[in-house]
Short mmCIF file of C-alpha atoms in Angstrom, two decimals:
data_model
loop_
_atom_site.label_atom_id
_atom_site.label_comp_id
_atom_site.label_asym_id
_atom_site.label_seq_id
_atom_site.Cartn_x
_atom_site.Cartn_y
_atom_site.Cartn_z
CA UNK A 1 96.73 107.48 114.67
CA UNK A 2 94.89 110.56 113.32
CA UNK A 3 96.97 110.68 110.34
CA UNK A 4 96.55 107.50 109.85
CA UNK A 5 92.61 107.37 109.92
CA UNK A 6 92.31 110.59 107.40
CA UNK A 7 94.49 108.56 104.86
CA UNK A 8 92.09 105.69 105.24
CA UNK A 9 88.96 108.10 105.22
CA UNK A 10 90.55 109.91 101.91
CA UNK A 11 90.88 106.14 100.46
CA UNK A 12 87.06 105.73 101.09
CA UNK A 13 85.49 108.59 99.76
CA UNK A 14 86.40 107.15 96.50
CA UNK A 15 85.04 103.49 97.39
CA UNK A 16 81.72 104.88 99.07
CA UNK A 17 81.11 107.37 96.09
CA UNK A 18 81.97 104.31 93.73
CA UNK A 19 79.08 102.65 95.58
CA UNK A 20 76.56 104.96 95.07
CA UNK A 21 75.68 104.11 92.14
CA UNK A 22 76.55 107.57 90.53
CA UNK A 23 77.97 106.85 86.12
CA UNK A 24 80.70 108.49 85.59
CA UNK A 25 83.53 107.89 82.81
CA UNK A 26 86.32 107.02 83.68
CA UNK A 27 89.73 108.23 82.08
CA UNK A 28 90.56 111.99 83.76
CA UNK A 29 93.68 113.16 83.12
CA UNK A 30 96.10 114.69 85.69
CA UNK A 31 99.34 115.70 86.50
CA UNK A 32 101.38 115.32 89.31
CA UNK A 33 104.01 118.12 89.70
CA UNK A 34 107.18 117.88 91.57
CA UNK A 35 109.86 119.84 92.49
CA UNK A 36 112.09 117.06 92.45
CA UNK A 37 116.01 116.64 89.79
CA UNK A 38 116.05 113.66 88.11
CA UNK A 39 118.93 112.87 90.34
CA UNK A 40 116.62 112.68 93.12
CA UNK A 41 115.87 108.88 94.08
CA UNK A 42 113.30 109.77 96.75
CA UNK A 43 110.40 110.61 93.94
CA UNK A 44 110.59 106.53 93.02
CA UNK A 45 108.15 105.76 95.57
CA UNK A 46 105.63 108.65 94.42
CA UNK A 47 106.01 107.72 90.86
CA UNK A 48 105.25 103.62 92.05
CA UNK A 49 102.14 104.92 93.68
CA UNK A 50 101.22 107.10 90.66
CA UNK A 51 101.24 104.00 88.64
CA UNK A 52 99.56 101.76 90.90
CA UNK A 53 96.70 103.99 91.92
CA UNK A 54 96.91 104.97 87.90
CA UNK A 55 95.86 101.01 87.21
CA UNK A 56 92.99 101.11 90.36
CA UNK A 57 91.18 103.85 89.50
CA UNK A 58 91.04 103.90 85.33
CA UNK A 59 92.92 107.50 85.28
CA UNK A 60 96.03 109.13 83.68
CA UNK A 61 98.31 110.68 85.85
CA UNK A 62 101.61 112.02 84.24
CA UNK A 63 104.50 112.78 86.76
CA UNK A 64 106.52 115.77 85.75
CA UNK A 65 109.03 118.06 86.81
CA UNK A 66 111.99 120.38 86.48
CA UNK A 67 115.07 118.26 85.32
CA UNK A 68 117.63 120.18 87.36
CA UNK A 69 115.28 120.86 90.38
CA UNK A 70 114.68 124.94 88.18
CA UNK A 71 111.79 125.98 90.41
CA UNK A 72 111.13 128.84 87.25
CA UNK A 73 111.00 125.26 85.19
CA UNK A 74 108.44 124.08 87.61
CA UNK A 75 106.35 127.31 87.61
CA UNK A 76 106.46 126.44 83.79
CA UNK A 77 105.08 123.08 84.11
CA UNK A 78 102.33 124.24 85.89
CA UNK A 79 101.33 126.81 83.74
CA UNK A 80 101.24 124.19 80.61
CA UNK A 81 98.91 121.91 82.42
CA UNK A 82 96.77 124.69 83.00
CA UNK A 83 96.91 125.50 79.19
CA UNK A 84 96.38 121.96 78.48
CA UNK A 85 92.50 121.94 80.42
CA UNK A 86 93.93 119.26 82.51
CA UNK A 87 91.21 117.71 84.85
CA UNK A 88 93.22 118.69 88.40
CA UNK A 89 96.75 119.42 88.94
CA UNK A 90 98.52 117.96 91.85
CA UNK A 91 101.62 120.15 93.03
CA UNK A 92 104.75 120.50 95.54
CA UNK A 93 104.65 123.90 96.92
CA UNK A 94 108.67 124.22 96.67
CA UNK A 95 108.49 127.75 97.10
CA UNK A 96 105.15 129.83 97.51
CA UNK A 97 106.24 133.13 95.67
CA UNK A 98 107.60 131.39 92.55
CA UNK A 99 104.57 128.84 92.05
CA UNK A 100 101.58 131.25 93.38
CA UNK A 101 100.83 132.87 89.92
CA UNK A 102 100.64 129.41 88.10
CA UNK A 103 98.16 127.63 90.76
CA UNK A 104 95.81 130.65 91.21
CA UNK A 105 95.47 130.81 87.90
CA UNK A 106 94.79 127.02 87.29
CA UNK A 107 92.29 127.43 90.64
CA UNK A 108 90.44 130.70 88.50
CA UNK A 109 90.23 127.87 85.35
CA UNK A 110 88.33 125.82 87.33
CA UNK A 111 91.06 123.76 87.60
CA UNK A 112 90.77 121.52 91.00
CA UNK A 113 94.57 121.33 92.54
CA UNK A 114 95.40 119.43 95.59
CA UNK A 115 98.97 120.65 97.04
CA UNK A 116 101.26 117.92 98.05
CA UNK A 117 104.63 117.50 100.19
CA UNK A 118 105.99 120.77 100.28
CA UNK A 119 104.47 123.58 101.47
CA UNK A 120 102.06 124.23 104.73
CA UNK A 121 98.04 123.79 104.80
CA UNK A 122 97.69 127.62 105.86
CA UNK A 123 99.43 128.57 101.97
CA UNK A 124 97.25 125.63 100.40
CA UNK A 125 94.32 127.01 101.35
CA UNK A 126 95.97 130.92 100.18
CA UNK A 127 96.32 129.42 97.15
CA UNK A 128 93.11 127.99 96.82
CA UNK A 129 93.81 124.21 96.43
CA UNK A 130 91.31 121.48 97.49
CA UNK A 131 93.60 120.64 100.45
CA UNK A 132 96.97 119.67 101.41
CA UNK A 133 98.67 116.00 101.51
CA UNK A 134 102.30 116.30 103.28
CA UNK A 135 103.97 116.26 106.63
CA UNK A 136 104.41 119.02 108.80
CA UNK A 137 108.00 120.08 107.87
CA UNK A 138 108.62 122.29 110.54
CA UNK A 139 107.05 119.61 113.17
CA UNK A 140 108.93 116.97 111.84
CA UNK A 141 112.39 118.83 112.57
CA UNK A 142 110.98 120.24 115.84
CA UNK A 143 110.87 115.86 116.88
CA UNK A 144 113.39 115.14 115.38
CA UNK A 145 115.32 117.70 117.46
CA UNK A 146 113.40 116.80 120.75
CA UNK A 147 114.61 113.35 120.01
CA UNK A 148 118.38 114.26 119.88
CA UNK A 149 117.58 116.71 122.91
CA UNK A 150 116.72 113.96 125.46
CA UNK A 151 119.98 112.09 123.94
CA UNK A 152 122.04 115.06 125.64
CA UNK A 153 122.47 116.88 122.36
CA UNK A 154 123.48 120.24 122.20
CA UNK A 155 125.09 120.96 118.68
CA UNK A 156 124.70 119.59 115.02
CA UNK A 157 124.97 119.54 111.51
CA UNK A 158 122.47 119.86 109.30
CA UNK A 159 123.00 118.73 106.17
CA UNK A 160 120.84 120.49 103.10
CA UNK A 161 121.19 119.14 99.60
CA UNK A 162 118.06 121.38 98.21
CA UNK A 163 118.34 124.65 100.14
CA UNK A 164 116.63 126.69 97.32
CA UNK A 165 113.58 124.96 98.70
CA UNK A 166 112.32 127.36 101.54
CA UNK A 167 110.60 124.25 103.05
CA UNK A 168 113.56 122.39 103.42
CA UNK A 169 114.81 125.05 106.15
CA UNK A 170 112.07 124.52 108.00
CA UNK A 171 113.13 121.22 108.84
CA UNK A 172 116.75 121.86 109.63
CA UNK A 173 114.82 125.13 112.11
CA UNK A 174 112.80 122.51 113.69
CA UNK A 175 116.15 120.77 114.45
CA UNK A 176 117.68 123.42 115.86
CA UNK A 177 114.08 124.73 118.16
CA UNK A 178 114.13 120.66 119.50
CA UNK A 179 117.47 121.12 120.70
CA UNK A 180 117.30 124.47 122.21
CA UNK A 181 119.48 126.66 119.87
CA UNK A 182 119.43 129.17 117.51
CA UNK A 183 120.03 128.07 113.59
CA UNK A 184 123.28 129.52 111.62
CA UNK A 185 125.99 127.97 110.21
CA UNK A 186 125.12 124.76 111.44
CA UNK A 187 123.06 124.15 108.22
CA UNK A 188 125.50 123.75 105.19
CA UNK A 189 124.40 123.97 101.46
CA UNK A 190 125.55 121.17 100.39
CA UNK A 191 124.13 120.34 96.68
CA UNK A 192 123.38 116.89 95.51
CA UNK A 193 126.94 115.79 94.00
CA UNK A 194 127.55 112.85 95.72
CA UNK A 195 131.36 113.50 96.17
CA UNK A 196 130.81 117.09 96.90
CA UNK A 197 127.89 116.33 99.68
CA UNK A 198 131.13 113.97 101.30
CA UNK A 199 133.92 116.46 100.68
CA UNK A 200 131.62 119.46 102.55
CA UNK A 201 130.64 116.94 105.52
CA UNK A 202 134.26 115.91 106.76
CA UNK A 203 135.26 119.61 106.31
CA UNK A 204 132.59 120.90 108.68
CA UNK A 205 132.89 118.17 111.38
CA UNK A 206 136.65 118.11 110.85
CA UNK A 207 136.74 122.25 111.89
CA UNK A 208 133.91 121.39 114.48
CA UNK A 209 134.69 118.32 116.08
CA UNK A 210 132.76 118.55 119.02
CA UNK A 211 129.56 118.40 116.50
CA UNK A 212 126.93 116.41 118.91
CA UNK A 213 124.56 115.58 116.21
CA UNK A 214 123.96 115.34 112.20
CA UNK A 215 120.46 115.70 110.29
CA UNK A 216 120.57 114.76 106.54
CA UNK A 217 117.01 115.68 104.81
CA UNK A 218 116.97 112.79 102.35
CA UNK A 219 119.12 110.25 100.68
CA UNK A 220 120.49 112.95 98.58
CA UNK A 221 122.45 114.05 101.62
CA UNK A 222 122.27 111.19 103.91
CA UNK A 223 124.38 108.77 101.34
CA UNK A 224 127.41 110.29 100.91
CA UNK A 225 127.15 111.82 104.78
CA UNK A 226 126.86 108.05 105.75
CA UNK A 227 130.18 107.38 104.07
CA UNK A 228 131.64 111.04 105.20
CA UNK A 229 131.22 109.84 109.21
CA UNK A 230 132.45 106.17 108.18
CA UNK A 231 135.74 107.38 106.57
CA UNK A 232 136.44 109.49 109.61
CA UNK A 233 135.31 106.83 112.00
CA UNK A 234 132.38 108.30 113.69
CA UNK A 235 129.82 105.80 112.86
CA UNK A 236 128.23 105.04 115.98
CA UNK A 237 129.72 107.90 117.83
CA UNK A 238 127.52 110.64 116.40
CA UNK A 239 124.37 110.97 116.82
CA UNK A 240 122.71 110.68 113.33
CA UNK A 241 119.05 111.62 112.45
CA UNK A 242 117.80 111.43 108.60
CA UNK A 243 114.73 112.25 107.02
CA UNK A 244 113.34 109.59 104.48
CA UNK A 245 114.21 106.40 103.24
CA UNK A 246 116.41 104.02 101.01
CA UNK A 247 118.06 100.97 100.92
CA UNK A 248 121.32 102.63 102.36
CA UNK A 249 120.29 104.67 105.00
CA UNK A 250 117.94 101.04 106.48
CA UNK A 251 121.34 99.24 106.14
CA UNK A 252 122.82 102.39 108.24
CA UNK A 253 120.37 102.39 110.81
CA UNK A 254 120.51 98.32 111.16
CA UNK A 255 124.40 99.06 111.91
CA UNK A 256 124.11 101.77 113.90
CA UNK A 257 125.78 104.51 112.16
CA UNK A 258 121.74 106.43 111.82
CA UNK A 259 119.71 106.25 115.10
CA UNK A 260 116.15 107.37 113.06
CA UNK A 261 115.04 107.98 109.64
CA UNK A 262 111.95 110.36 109.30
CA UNK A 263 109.54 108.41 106.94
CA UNK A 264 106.60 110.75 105.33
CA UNK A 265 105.30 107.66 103.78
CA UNK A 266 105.81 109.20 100.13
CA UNK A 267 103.97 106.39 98.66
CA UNK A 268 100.40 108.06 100.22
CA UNK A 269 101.77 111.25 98.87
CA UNK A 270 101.59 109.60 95.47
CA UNK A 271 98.25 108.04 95.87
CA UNK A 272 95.68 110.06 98.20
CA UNK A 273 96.00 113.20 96.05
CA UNK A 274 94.95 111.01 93.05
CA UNK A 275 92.23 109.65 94.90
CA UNK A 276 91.08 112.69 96.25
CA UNK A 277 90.54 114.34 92.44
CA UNK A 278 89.12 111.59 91.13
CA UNK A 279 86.45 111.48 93.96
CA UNK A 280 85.88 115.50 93.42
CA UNK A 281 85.83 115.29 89.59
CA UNK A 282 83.41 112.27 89.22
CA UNK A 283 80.87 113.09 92.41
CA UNK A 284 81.78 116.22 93.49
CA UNK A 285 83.30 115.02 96.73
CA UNK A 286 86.77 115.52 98.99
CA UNK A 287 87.75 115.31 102.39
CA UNK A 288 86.96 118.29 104.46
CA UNK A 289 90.43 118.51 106.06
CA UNK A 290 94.16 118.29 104.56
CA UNK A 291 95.49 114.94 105.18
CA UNK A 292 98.97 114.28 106.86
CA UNK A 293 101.33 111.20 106.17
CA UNK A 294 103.94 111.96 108.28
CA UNK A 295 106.28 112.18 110.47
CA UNK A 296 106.78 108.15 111.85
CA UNK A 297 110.32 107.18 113.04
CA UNK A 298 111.68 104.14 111.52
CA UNK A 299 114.43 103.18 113.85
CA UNK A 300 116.61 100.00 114.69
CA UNK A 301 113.30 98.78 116.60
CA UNK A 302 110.94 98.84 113.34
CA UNK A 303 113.19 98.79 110.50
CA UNK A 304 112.84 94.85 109.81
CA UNK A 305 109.52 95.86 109.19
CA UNK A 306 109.89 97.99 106.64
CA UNK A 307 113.42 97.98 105.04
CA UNK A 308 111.82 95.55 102.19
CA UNK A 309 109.49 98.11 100.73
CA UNK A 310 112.10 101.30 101.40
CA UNK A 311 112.19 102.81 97.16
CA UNK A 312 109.38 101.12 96.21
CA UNK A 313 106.74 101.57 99.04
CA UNK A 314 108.17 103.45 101.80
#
């Protein structure tokens, strides 16, 4: 419910600074920087909001990022927004030591930046932004893992497709701290080929079959594993937690081979930081706080509700 209310009260800063009466052209430019392949499906629903919240507001917000996922690409594309005089720069802290020479130096431009996604609110504020939008990634594992706890769970898998992203360990830790048990070789590196993401699933819970539990950390990893447990006939005997959403992983959990997807609600990560700059660069204005949009379990219980919108809204 918190989260909930500072997402609304970001969304009417804008609207009550609108109302004041206070003339300001409209037209800013931004960027929104991800850390994101093009591979990677998930970034759909952020680039939807972009758009949207683009069209409400009068602005120009241009999604970019690395191609391959390069984080050095990424730290690239930050620095040529800052050349460019951008009016705010909205940025995934995929790793803090690669992109902290980039952002404090857009922050000592004058810059406004507004960290989104990745990354914690204690290194958004080291870095200088305005505030965070994101989920708690450590948090959101930590539930997750509670969750598979009070199933009886004592062991897992956790499947990372982007394990050059420091955050993304945080979630497979928070797994492993929910359940009781120390991370190692539990978490498997296992890139974003589809085939390959299979091939390295069936291996590991072939040479550890009594595997209690699997966490995929987006549909990157959760596709193919869906298909991995299905070919060896597991679907619906392991327990199976994913972060994020598609249209494959809501037809998994309405059959019963996923128990819970962890939705972050990417489409507010899209849209609040947008709102946020455009309230600070035409009155001055921002929330006082960071702004979280997750974690909510979407589950067999909930997911008629929202499997229509999964890729475009959720």
């Amino acid at each position: 419910m918190k989260s909930m209310l500072r997402s609304v009260a970001a969304a009417a800063v804008l609207t009550m600074a609108a109302l004041s009466g206070a003339a300001h052209a409209e037209g800013e430019q931004f960027v929104w920087i991800s850390h994101g392949p093009d591979s990677d499906s998930w970034f759909n629903v952020i680039k939807n909001a972009i758009q949207i919240t683009n069209e409400q507001l009068g602005v120009t917000t241009e999604y970019r990022n690395p191609p391959t996922g390069d984080l050095a690409d990424m730290a690239r594309i930050v620095q040529q927004a800052s050349a460019a005089g951008v009016d705010g720069i909205i940025v995934t802290i995929a790793d803090f030591d690669v992109l902290k020479g980039p952002i404090e130096d857009a922050v000592a431009k004058g810059i406004p930046v507004v960290t989104v996604n990745s990354g914690t609110v204690e290194q958004s504020k080291e870095l200088g932004a305005l505030l965070h939008v994101g989920q708690p990634e450590y948090e959101a594992g930590l539930g997750a893992g509670e969750r598979a706890k009070a199933e009886g769970i004592t062991s897992f898998l956790c499947v990372n497709h982007f394990i050059s992203n420091p955050v993304s360990v945080e979630r497979c830790r928070g797994f492993a701290d929910g359940i009781g048990v120390e991370l190692g070789n539990q978490m498997i590196d296992s890139g974003i080929d589809p085939s390959e993401v299979q091939n390295k699933v069936m291996a590991y819970l072939t040479a550890n079959p009594d595997t209690g539990a699997i966490l995929t950390l987006g549909p990157n990893s959760a596709e193919p594993t869906i298909r991995a447990v299905k070919e060896l006939g597991l679907d619906g005997e392991i327990y199976f937690g994913t972060f994020d959403l598609s249209a494959e992983i809501s037809a998994a959990i309405k059959d019963g081979t996923i128990d819970f997807a962890i939705d972050q609600q990417p489409f507010l990560q899209g849209s609040i930081p947008i709102e946020v700059l455009t309230a600070y660069v035409r009155y001055g204005v921002a929330p006082a706080n960071s702004i979280f949009t997750g974690p909510g379990f979407v589950t067999s219980e909930n997911i008629e509700m929202v499997e229509s919108l999964a890729g475009q809204f959720r």
